[in-house]
PDB file of C-alpha atoms and ligand atoms in Angstrom:
ATOM      1  CA  UNK A   7      32.222  85.675 142.999  1.00 97.00           C
ATOM      2  CA  UNK A   8      33.580  83.791 140.017  1.00 98.00           C
ATOM      3  CA  UNK A   9      36.821  81.969 140.833  1.00 98.00           C
ATOM      4  CA  UNK A  10      39.156  82.621 137.910  1.00 98.00           C
ATOM      5  CA  UNK A  11      41.112  79.387 137.463  1.00 98.00           C
ATOM      6  CA  UNK A  12      42.969  80.718 134.459  1.00 98.00           C
ATOM      7  CA  UNK A  13      44.365  83.658 136.425  1.00 98.00           C
ATOM      8  CA  UNK A  14      45.195  81.537 139.505  1.00 98.00           C
ATOM      9  CA  UNK A  15      46.935  78.961 137.298  1.00 98.00           C
ATOM     10  CA  UNK A  16      48.999  81.739 135.730  1.00 98.00           C
ATOM     11  CA  UNK A  17      50.134  82.878 139.184  1.00 98.00           C
ATOM     12  CA  UNK A  18      50.921  79.302 140.261  1.00 98.00           C
ATOM     13  CA  UNK A  19      52.897  78.681 137.076  1.00 98.00           C
ATOM     14  CA  UNK A  20      54.886  81.897 137.575  1.00 98.00           C
ATOM     15  CA  UNK A  21      56.045  80.774 141.001  1.00 98.00           C
ATOM     16  CA  UNK A  22      56.776  77.243 139.731  1.00 98.00           C
ATOM     17  CA  UNK A  23      58.792  78.719 136.828  1.00 98.00           C
ATOM     18  CA  UNK A  24      60.980  80.685 139.203  1.00 98.00           C
ATOM     19  CA  UNK A  25      61.643  77.567 141.323  1.00 98.00           C
ATOM     20  CA  UNK A  26      62.367  75.550 138.160  1.00 98.00           C
ATOM     21  CA  UNK A  27      64.934  78.108 137.058  1.00 98.00           C
ATOM     22  CA  UNK A  28      66.740  77.679 140.388  1.00 96.00           C
ATOM     23  CA  UNK A  29      67.160  73.914 139.815  1.00 96.00           C
ATOM     24  CA  UNK A  30      70.601  72.572 138.835  1.00 94.00           C
ATOM     25  CA  UNK A  31      68.930  71.056 135.764  1.00 95.00           C
ATOM     26  CA  UNK A  32      65.424  71.347 134.257  1.00 97.00           C
ATOM     27  CA  UNK A  33      62.942  68.752 135.526  1.00 98.00           C
ATOM     28  CA  UNK A  34      61.817  66.240 132.893  1.00 98.00           C
ATOM     29  CA  UNK A  35      58.259  64.928 132.420  1.00 99.00           C
ATOM     30  CA  UNK A  36      57.539  61.995 130.106  1.00 98.00           C
ATOM     31  CA  UNK A  37      53.946  61.819 128.879  1.00 98.00           C
ATOM     32  CA  UNK A  38      52.575  58.632 127.318  1.00 98.00           C
ATOM     33  CA  UNK A  39      49.561  58.804 125.002  1.00 98.00           C
ATOM     34  CA  UNK A  40      48.062  55.549 123.737  1.00 98.00           C
ATOM     35  CA  UNK A  41      45.697  55.786 120.777  1.00 97.00           C
ATOM     36  CA  UNK A  42      44.033  58.912 119.448  1.00 90.00           C
ATOM     37  CA  UNK A  43      41.201  59.796 121.829  1.00 93.00           C
ATOM     38  CA  UNK A  44      40.610  63.438 120.748  1.00 92.00           C
ATOM     39  CA  UNK A  45      40.103  64.734 124.301  1.00 92.00           C
ATOM     40  CA  UNK A  46      43.255  62.968 125.527  1.00 96.00           C
ATOM     41  CA  UNK A  47      45.260  64.457 122.657  1.00 96.00           C
ATOM     42  CA  UNK A  48      44.054  67.944 123.639  1.00 95.00           C
ATOM     43  CA  UNK A  49      44.916  67.380 127.324  1.00 96.00           C
ATOM     44  CA  UNK A  50      48.393  66.105 126.439  1.00 98.00           C
ATOM     45  CA  UNK A  51      49.009  69.129 124.227  1.00 98.00           C
ATOM     46  CA  UNK A  52      47.928  71.440 127.077  1.00 98.00           C
ATOM     47  CA  UNK A  53      50.340  69.687 129.443  1.00 98.00           C
ATOM     48  CA  UNK A  54      53.210  69.999 126.957  1.00 98.00           C
ATOM     49  CA  UNK A  55      52.519  73.709 126.479  1.00 98.00           C
ATOM     50  CA  UNK A  56      52.494  74.249 130.249  1.00 98.00           C
ATOM     51  CA  UNK A  57      55.850  72.458 130.537  1.00 98.00           C
ATOM     52  CA  UNK A  58      57.287  74.868 127.995  1.00 98.00           C
ATOM     53  CA  UNK A  59      55.911  77.890 129.893  1.00 98.00           C
ATOM     54  CA  UNK A  60      57.492  76.873 133.213  1.00 98.00           C
ATOM     55  CA  UNK A  61      60.775  75.483 131.854  1.00 98.00           C
ATOM     56  CA  UNK A  62      60.107  71.751 132.347  1.00 98.00           C
ATOM     57  CA  UNK A  63      61.456  69.478 129.619  1.00 98.00           C
ATOM     58  CA  UNK A  64      58.627  67.351 128.237  1.00 98.00           C
ATOM     59  CA  UNK A  65      59.035  64.181 126.203  1.00 98.00           C
ATOM     60  CA  UNK A  66      55.982  62.677 124.525  1.00 98.00           C
ATOM     61  CA  UNK A  67      55.630  58.973 123.713  1.00 98.00           C
ATOM     62  CA  UNK A  68      52.794  58.165 121.313  1.00 98.00           C
ATOM     63  CA  UNK A  69      51.707  54.538 121.010  1.00 98.00           C
ATOM     64  CA  UNK A  70      49.083  53.275 118.575  1.00 98.00           C
ATOM     65  CA  UNK A  71      45.632  52.182 119.804  1.00 98.00           C
ATOM     66  CA  UNK A  72      46.737  48.606 119.006  1.00 98.00           C
ATOM     67  CA  UNK A  73      49.705  48.744 121.427  1.00 98.00           C
ATOM     68  CA  UNK A  74      49.766  45.824 123.852  1.00 98.00           C
ATOM     69  CA  UNK A  75      49.897  45.994 127.635  1.00 98.00           C
ATOM     70  CA  UNK A  76      53.368  44.419 127.488  1.00 98.00           C
ATOM     71  CA  UNK A  77      54.617  47.132 125.100  1.00 98.00           C
ATOM     72  CA  UNK A  78      53.356  49.831 127.433  1.00 98.00           C
ATOM     73  CA  UNK A  79      54.856  48.086 130.482  1.00 98.00           C
ATOM     74  CA  UNK A  80      58.207  47.835 128.669  1.00 98.00           C
ATOM     75  CA  UNK A  81      58.192  51.575 127.951  1.00 99.00           C
ATOM     76  CA  UNK A  82      57.288  52.388 131.576  1.00 99.00           C
ATOM     77  CA  UNK A  83      60.023  50.099 132.843  1.00 98.00           C
ATOM     78  CA  UNK A  84      62.640  51.853 130.701  1.00 98.00           C
ATOM     79  CA  UNK A  85      61.461  55.282 131.934  1.00 98.00           C
ATOM     80  CA  UNK A  86      61.465  54.062 135.556  1.00 98.00           C
ATOM     81  CA  UNK A  87      65.142  53.129 135.263  1.00 98.00           C
ATOM     82  CA  UNK A  88      66.162  56.213 133.239  1.00 98.00           C
ATOM     83  CA  UNK A  89      67.749  58.585 135.751  1.00 96.00           C
ATOM     84  CA  UNK A  90      67.090  61.622 133.519  1.00 97.00           C
ATOM     85  CA  UNK A  91      63.280  61.129 133.888  1.00 98.00           C
ATOM     86  CA  UNK A  92      61.645  62.817 136.894  1.00 98.00           C
ATOM     87  CA  UNK A  93      57.954  62.323 136.138  1.00 98.00           C
ATOM     88  CA  UNK A  94      55.915  59.782 134.174  1.00 98.00           C
ATOM     89  CA  UNK A  95      52.300  60.391 133.181  1.00 98.00           C
ATOM     90  CA  UNK A  96      50.145  57.922 131.288  1.00 98.00           C
ATOM     91  CA  UNK A  97      47.144  59.785 129.896  1.00 98.00           C
ATOM     92  CA  UNK A  98      43.842  58.092 130.770  1.00 97.00           C
ATOM     93  CA  UNK A  99      41.596  56.538 129.609  1.00 96.00           C
ATOM     94  CA  UNK A 100      43.562  53.667 128.051  1.00 98.00           C
ATOM     95  CA  UNK A 101      42.198  51.390 125.325  1.00 97.00           C
ATOM     96  CA  UNK A 102      39.906  48.704 126.754  1.00 97.00           C
ATOM     97  CA  UNK A 103      42.374  45.837 126.244  1.00 98.00           C
ATOM     98  CA  UNK A 104      44.871  47.457 128.637  1.00 98.00           C
ATOM     99  CA  UNK A 105      44.332  47.347 132.406  1.00 98.00           C
ATOM    100  CA  UNK A 106      44.661  50.845 133.861  1.00 98.00           C
ATOM    101  CA  UNK A 107      45.402  49.546 137.335  1.00 98.00           C
ATOM    102  CA  UNK A 108      48.214  47.288 136.040  1.00 98.00           C
ATOM    103  CA  UNK A 109      49.748  50.239 134.187  1.00 98.00           C
ATOM    104  CA  UNK A 110      49.413  52.709 137.056  1.00 98.00           C
ATOM    105  CA  UNK A 111      50.955  50.191 139.474  1.00 98.00           C
ATOM    106  CA  UNK A 112      53.945  49.750 137.140  1.00 99.00           C
ATOM    107  CA  UNK A 113      54.986  53.407 137.368  1.00 98.00           C
ATOM    108  CA  UNK A 114      57.653  54.050 139.972  1.00 98.00           C
ATOM    109  CA  UNK A 115      55.811  55.798 142.861  1.00 98.00           C
ATOM    110  CA  UNK A 116      58.583  58.437 143.012  1.00 97.00           C
ATOM    111  CA  UNK A 117      57.898  59.357 139.360  1.00 98.00           C
ATOM    112  CA  UNK A 118      54.085  59.092 139.577  1.00 98.00           C
ATOM    113  CA  UNK A 119      53.285  62.809 139.201  1.00 98.00           C
ATOM    114  CA  UNK A 120      49.558  62.038 138.829  1.00 98.00           C
ATOM    115  CA  UNK A 121      49.522  60.577 142.346  1.00 98.00           C
ATOM    116  CA  UNK A 122      47.500  57.562 141.165  1.00 98.00           C
ATOM    117  CA  UNK A 123      49.883  54.754 142.233  1.00 98.00           C
ATOM    118  CA  UNK A 124      48.485  52.650 145.116  1.00 98.00           C
ATOM    119  CA  UNK A 125      51.472  53.676 147.258  1.00 98.00           C
ATOM    120  CA  UNK A 126      50.751  57.374 146.744  1.00 98.00           C
ATOM    121  CA  UNK A 127      47.004  56.849 147.240  1.00 98.00           C
ATOM    122  CA  UNK A 128      47.759  54.911 150.423  1.00 98.00           C
ATOM    123  CA  UNK A 129      50.041  57.654 151.744  1.00 98.00           C
ATOM    124  CA  UNK A 130      47.383  60.266 150.959  1.00 98.00           C
ATOM    125  CA  UNK A 131      44.613  58.259 152.619  1.00 97.00           C
ATOM    126  CA  UNK A 132      46.703  57.616 155.731  1.00 97.00           C
ATOM    127  CA  UNK A 133      47.578  61.301 156.035  1.00 94.00           C
ATOM    128  CA  UNK A 134      51.305  60.990 155.238  1.00 94.00           C
ATOM    129  CA  UNK A 135      53.117  63.405 152.922  1.00 88.00           C
ATOM    130  CA  UNK A 136      52.561  62.241 149.360  1.00 90.00           C
ATOM    131  CA  UNK A 137      52.144  63.284 145.741  1.00 95.00           C
ATOM    132  CA  UNK A 138      48.438  64.184 145.626  1.00 97.00           C
ATOM    133  CA  UNK A 139      46.368  63.962 142.427  1.00 98.00           C
ATOM    134  CA  UNK A 140      46.413  67.219 140.464  1.00 98.00           C
ATOM    135  CA  UNK A 141      42.696  67.990 140.138  1.00 98.00           C
ATOM    136  CA  UNK A 142      41.761  67.779 143.840  1.00 98.00           C
ATOM    137  CA  UNK A 143      44.972  69.655 144.663  1.00 98.00           C
ATOM    138  CA  UNK A 144      43.927  72.386 142.215  1.00 98.00           C
ATOM    139  CA  UNK A 145      40.511  72.600 143.872  1.00 98.00           C
ATOM    140  CA  UNK A 146      42.132  73.065 147.296  1.00 98.00           C
ATOM    141  CA  UNK A 147      44.367  75.776 145.868  1.00 98.00           C
ATOM    142  CA  UNK A 148      41.302  77.589 144.473  1.00 98.00           C
ATOM    143  CA  UNK A 149      39.472  77.322 147.796  1.00 98.00           C
ATOM    144  CA  UNK A 150      42.550  78.633 149.615  1.00 98.00           C
ATOM    145  CA  UNK A 151      42.659  81.581 147.192  1.00 98.00           C
ATOM    146  CA  UNK A 152      39.200  82.754 148.330  1.00 98.00           C
ATOM    147  CA  UNK A 153      40.093  82.206 151.986  1.00 98.00           C
ATOM    148  CA  UNK A 154      37.576  79.372 152.372  1.00 98.00           C
ATOM    149  CA  UNK A 155      37.487  78.246 155.979  1.00 98.00           C
ATOM    150  CA  UNK A 156      37.155  74.466 155.974  1.00 98.00           C
ATOM    151  CA  UNK A 157      36.823  73.659 159.642  1.00 98.00           C
ATOM    152  CA  UNK A 158      33.486  72.057 160.464  1.00 98.00           C
ATOM    153  CA  UNK A 159      31.964  72.863 157.059  1.00 98.00           C
ATOM    154  CA  UNK A 160      29.671  70.380 155.349  1.00 98.00           C
ATOM    155  CA  UNK A 161      31.294  69.362 152.064  1.00 99.00           C
ATOM    156  CA  UNK A 162      29.493  67.246 149.501  1.00 99.00           C
ATOM    157  CA  UNK A 163      31.550  65.638 146.728  1.00 99.00           C
ATOM    158  CA  UNK A 164      29.528  64.316 143.792  1.00 98.00           C
ATOM    159  CA  UNK A 165      31.574  61.588 142.079  1.00 98.00           C
ATOM    160  CA  UNK A 166      33.703  58.785 143.512  1.00 98.00           C
ATOM    161  CA  UNK A 167      36.490  58.336 140.948  1.00 97.00           C
ATOM    162  CA  UNK A 168      40.041  57.549 141.998  1.00 96.00           C
ATOM    163  CA  UNK A 169      41.205  60.594 140.024  1.00 97.00           C
ATOM    164  CA  UNK A 170      38.941  63.211 141.629  1.00 98.00           C
ATOM    165  CA  UNK A 171      36.127  62.196 144.001  1.00 98.00           C
ATOM    166  CA  UNK A 172      37.941  59.931 146.459  1.00 98.00           C
ATOM    167  CA  UNK A 173      41.148  61.982 146.851  1.00 98.00           C
ATOM    168  CA  UNK A 174      39.055  65.196 146.982  1.00 98.00           C
ATOM    169  CA  UNK A 175      37.074  63.812 149.908  1.00 98.00           C
ATOM    170  CA  UNK A 176      40.287  62.894 151.742  1.00 98.00           C
ATOM    171  CA  UNK A 177      41.863  66.343 151.256  1.00 98.00           C
ATOM    172  CA  UNK A 178      38.702  67.972 152.617  1.00 98.00           C
ATOM    173  CA  UNK A 179      38.550  65.528 155.533  1.00 98.00           C
ATOM    174  CA  UNK A 180      42.157  66.434 156.395  1.00 98.00           C
ATOM    175  CA  UNK A 181      41.008  70.052 156.634  1.00 98.00           C
ATOM    176  CA  UNK A 182      38.235  69.103 159.079  1.00 98.00           C
ATOM    177  CA  UNK A 183      35.249  69.261 156.745  1.00 98.00           C
ATOM    178  CA  UNK A 184      32.361  66.855 157.319  1.00 98.00           C
ATOM    179  CA  UNK A 185      32.403  65.047 153.987  1.00 98.00           C
ATOM    180  CA  UNK A 186      29.681  63.196 152.098  1.00 98.00           C
ATOM    181  CA  UNK A 187      30.474  61.407 148.848  1.00 98.00           C
ATOM    182  CA  UNK A 188      27.539  61.041 146.447  1.00 98.00           C
ATOM    183  CA  UNK A 189      27.475  58.923 143.309  1.00 97.00           C
ATOM    184  CA  UNK A 190      25.193  57.408 140.698  1.00 94.00           C
ATOM    185  CA  UNK A 191      23.466  55.154 143.251  1.00 97.00           C
ATOM    186  CA  UNK A 192      22.847  57.899 145.806  1.00 98.00           C
ATOM    187  CA  UNK A 193      19.190  58.221 146.771  1.00 98.00           C
ATOM    188  CA  UNK A 194      17.902  61.769 147.043  1.00 97.00           C
ATOM    189  CA  UNK A 195      20.934  63.512 145.550  1.00 98.00           C
ATOM    190  CA  UNK A 196      19.282  66.947 145.796  1.00 98.00           C
ATOM    191  CA  UNK A 197      18.599  66.601 149.519  1.00 98.00           C
ATOM    192  CA  UNK A 198      22.308  65.795 150.048  1.00 98.00           C
ATOM    193  CA  UNK A 199      23.652  68.613 147.860  1.00 98.00           C
ATOM    194  CA  UNK A 200      21.255  71.166 149.398  1.00 98.00           C
ATOM    195  CA  UNK A 201      23.011  70.703 152.737  1.00 98.00           C
ATOM    196  CA  UNK A 202      26.451  71.509 151.330  1.00 98.00           C
ATOM    197  CA  UNK A 203      28.415  74.586 152.375  1.00 99.00           C
ATOM    198  CA  UNK A 204      30.916  73.373 149.790  1.00 99.00           C
ATOM    199  CA  UNK A 205      29.785  71.412 146.746  1.00 99.00           C
ATOM    200  CA  UNK A 206      32.421  69.787 144.517  1.00 99.00           C
ATOM    201  CA  UNK A 207      30.980  68.146 141.414  1.00 98.00           C
ATOM    202  CA  UNK A 208      32.929  65.602 139.367  1.00 98.00           C
ATOM    203  CA  UNK A 209      30.231  63.393 137.910  1.00 98.00           C
ATOM    204  CA  UNK A 210      30.721  63.871 134.170  1.00 96.00           C
ATOM    205  CA  UNK A 211      27.066  64.750 133.557  1.00 97.00           C
ATOM    206  CA  UNK A 212      26.281  68.042 131.835  1.00 97.00           C
ATOM    207  CA  UNK A 213      24.311  70.452 134.042  1.00 96.00           C
ATOM    208  CA  UNK A 214      23.538  67.747 136.620  1.00 98.00           C
ATOM    209  CA  UNK A 215      23.437  70.358 139.380  1.00 98.00           C
ATOM    210  CA  UNK A 216      20.571  72.824 139.078  1.00 98.00           C
ATOM    211  CA  UNK A 217      19.837  75.882 141.227  1.00 98.00           C
ATOM    212  CA  UNK A 218      17.285  73.972 143.305  1.00 98.00           C
ATOM    213  CA  UNK A 219      20.017  71.583 144.439  1.00 98.00           C
ATOM    214  CA  UNK A 220      22.235  74.288 145.919  1.00 98.00           C
ATOM    215  CA  UNK A 221      22.052  76.060 149.285  1.00 98.00           C
ATOM    216  CA  UNK A 222      22.054  79.884 149.202  1.00 98.00           C
ATOM    217  CA  UNK A 223      25.627  81.114 149.680  1.00 98.00           C
ATOM    218  CA  UNK A 224      27.329  77.764 149.031  1.00 98.00           C
ATOM    219  CA  UNK A 225      30.742  77.534 147.366  1.00 99.00           C
ATOM    220  CA  UNK A 226      30.415  75.472 144.178  1.00 99.00           C
ATOM    221  CA  UNK A 227      33.361  73.861 142.373  1.00 99.00           C
ATOM    222  CA  UNK A 228      32.620  72.358 138.957  1.00 98.00           C
ATOM    223  CA  UNK A 229      35.144  69.736 137.856  1.00 98.00           C
ATOM    224  CA  UNK A 230      33.029  68.570 134.908  1.00 97.00           C
ATOM    225  CA  UNK A 231      34.239  68.933 131.331  1.00 95.00           C
ATOM    226  CA  UNK A 232      31.530  67.771 128.931  1.00 95.00           C
ATOM    227  CA  UNK A 233      31.734  68.282 125.202  1.00 92.00           C
ATOM    228  CA  UNK A 234      28.153  68.857 124.015  1.00 92.00           C
ATOM    229  CA  UNK A 235      26.461  70.384 120.977  1.00 91.00           C
ATOM    230  CA  UNK A 236      26.494  73.675 122.966  1.00 88.00           C
ATOM    231  CA  UNK A 237      30.282  73.421 123.359  1.00 91.00           C
ATOM    232  CA  UNK A 238      32.182  72.746 126.570  1.00 92.00           C
ATOM    233  CA  UNK A 239      29.881  72.641 129.605  1.00 95.00           C
ATOM    234  CA  UNK A 240      30.386  71.675 133.216  1.00 97.00           C
ATOM    235  CA  UNK A 241      28.387  69.448 135.564  1.00 98.00           C
ATOM    236  CA  UNK A 242      26.765  72.566 137.047  1.00 98.00           C
ATOM    237  CA  UNK A 243      24.130  74.784 135.428  1.00 98.00           C
ATOM    238  CA  UNK A 244      26.378  77.829 135.793  1.00 98.00           C
ATOM    239  CA  UNK A 245      23.901  80.581 134.834  1.00 97.00           C
ATOM    240  CA  UNK A 246      21.289  79.517 137.376  1.00 98.00           C
ATOM    241  CA  UNK A 247      23.591  78.287 140.166  1.00 98.00           C
ATOM    242  CA  UNK A 248      25.867  81.363 140.048  1.00 98.00           C
ATOM    243  CA  UNK A 249      22.895  83.449 141.289  1.00 98.00           C
ATOM    244  CA  UNK A 250      22.778  81.351 144.476  1.00 98.00           C
ATOM    245  CA  UNK A 251      26.422  80.519 145.133  1.00 98.00           C
ATOM    246  CA  UNK A 252      28.739  82.837 147.061  1.00 98.00           C
ATOM    247  CA  UNK A 253      31.601  81.610 144.852  1.00 98.00           C
ATOM    248  CA  UNK A 254      31.647  79.360 141.809  1.00 98.00           C
ATOM    249  CA  UNK A 255      34.105  78.108 139.200  1.00 98.00           C
ATOM    250  CA  UNK A 256      33.341  78.488 135.480  1.00 98.00           C
ATOM    251  CA  UNK A 257      33.834  75.872 132.743  1.00 97.00           C
ATOM    252  CA  UNK A 258      36.078  76.421 130.859  1.00 96.00           C
ATOM    253  CA  UNK A 259      38.585  78.567 132.747  1.00 97.00           C
ATOM    254  CA  UNK A 260      38.006  77.048 136.176  1.00 98.00           C
ATOM    255  CA  UNK A 261      39.443  73.818 137.527  1.00 98.00           C
ATOM    256  CA  UNK A 262      41.034  72.697 134.208  1.00 97.00           C
ATOM    257  CA  UNK A 263      43.923  75.187 134.088  1.00 98.00           C
ATOM    258  CA  UNK A 264      44.594  74.611 137.799  1.00 98.00           C
ATOM    259  CA  UNK A 265      44.925  70.852 137.233  1.00 98.00           C
ATOM    260  CA  UNK A 266      47.648  71.482 134.660  1.00 98.00           C
ATOM    261  CA  UNK A 267      49.438  73.956 136.952  1.00 98.00           C
ATOM    262  CA  UNK A 268      49.378  71.398 139.802  1.00 98.00           C
ATOM    263  CA  UNK A 269      50.919  68.811 137.457  1.00 98.00           C
ATOM    264  CA  UNK A 270      53.787  71.231 136.881  1.00 98.00           C
ATOM    265  CA  UNK A 271      54.115  71.588 140.655  1.00 98.00           C
ATOM    266  CA  UNK A 272      54.107  67.816 141.211  1.00 98.00           C
ATOM    267  CA  UNK A 273      56.771  67.363 138.517  1.00 98.00           C
ATOM    268  CA  UNK A 274      58.950  70.027 140.122  1.00 98.00           C
ATOM    269  CA  UNK A 275      58.530  68.353 143.523  1.00 98.00           C
ATOM    270  CA  UNK A 276      59.432  64.917 142.109  1.00 98.00           C
ATOM    271  CA  UNK A 277      62.543  66.391 140.468  1.00 98.00           C
ATOM    272  CA  UNK A 278      63.568  68.257 143.628  1.00 97.00           C
ATOM    273  CA  UNK A 279      63.274  65.067 145.685  1.00 95.00           C
ATOM    274  CA  UNK A 280      65.386  63.121 143.194  1.00 90.00           C
ATOM    275  CA  UNK A 281      68.070  65.808 143.047  1.00 87.00           C
ATOM    276  CA  UNK A 282      68.163  65.898 146.851  1.00 86.00           C
ATOM    277  CA  UNK A 283      68.152  62.102 147.352  1.00 84.00           C
ATOM    278  CA  UNK A 284      70.534  61.020 144.616  1.00 80.00           C
ATOM    279  CA  UNK A 285      72.097  64.162 143.215  1.00 76.00           C
ATOM    280  CA  UNK A 286      70.604  63.471 139.759  1.00 70.00           C
TER     281      UNK A 286
HETATM  282  N1  GUN B   1      42.519  61.690 132.284  1.00 76.60           N
HETATM  283  C1  GUN B   1      41.646  62.562 132.844  1.00 76.60           C
HETATM  284  N2  GUN B   1      42.230  63.218 133.860  1.00 76.60           N
HETATM  285  C2  GUN B   1      43.486  62.751 133.950  1.00 76.60           C
HETATM  286  C3  GUN B   1      44.579  63.054 134.805  1.00 76.60           C
HETATM  287  O1  GUN B   1      44.512  63.882 135.721  1.00 76.60           O
HETATM  288  N3  GUN B   1      45.725  62.367 134.563  1.00 76.60           N
HETATM  289  C4  GUN B   1      45.819  61.437 133.578  1.00 76.60           C
HETATM  290  N4  GUN B   1      46.972  60.804 133.442  1.00 76.60           N
HETATM  291  N5  GUN B   1      44.829  61.129 132.771  1.00 76.60           N
HETATM  292  C5  GUN B   1      43.671  61.793 132.963  1.00 76.60           C
END
């Protein structure tokens, strides 16, 4: 079975759009893009288009590559105190002279729709209700859509980033999977991945996962987006692995669209909470 992320994202967006239309005012998402990384520009455009589809107001702030950390912090501070702003997203990666952790920590946790702020990460890791990062949330939504039963399953996550690998492992742990996190220093990667009932790959290495690394009947989720001479490819050798997997996500058209849909959901949730708490 091929899990159609594009179709699932469309369904998720339709239900978000109907909830947005019931709000006393449209939610507002402010997106900050620093520099002109081509991939980041594409992602930001996709996020803006999704906002339009679901009725969220999006405001884009473009800063030059030469922008200083202080300039970016000043912008974030003004958006934090602007009561018309519900969500703030700083597109990553940032230029090397700017500290990502300083910037992420400066965003008000209530407006951190990426779920990257240490407060939101801490809430997620301690099992409290929180804004969860969009990509792992999208993966869970895809697994739910195929009726995946998590309890007691062996899940292997390849990749340990704060954006995907770590929060993914926590969400699976919360659902009673036995979770292994693999990374670039893992010895015997294939012997780990071959044990997985569920394999989630977010390593950023084209076709890292070959058929020989996958157990017959496993569910395989490919979070990789690699621009190569052959076009966009995932971290999984789709053609070979799809013959062994019971369910698999394609690239493109898999996790990517779901990530964007989850961002719309997180923005709606942030706006709903603010309307409820402060009537704004
Ligand atoms: N860069 C790659 N993925 C993401 C994401 O989910 N959010 C942000 N802000 N930047 C990213």
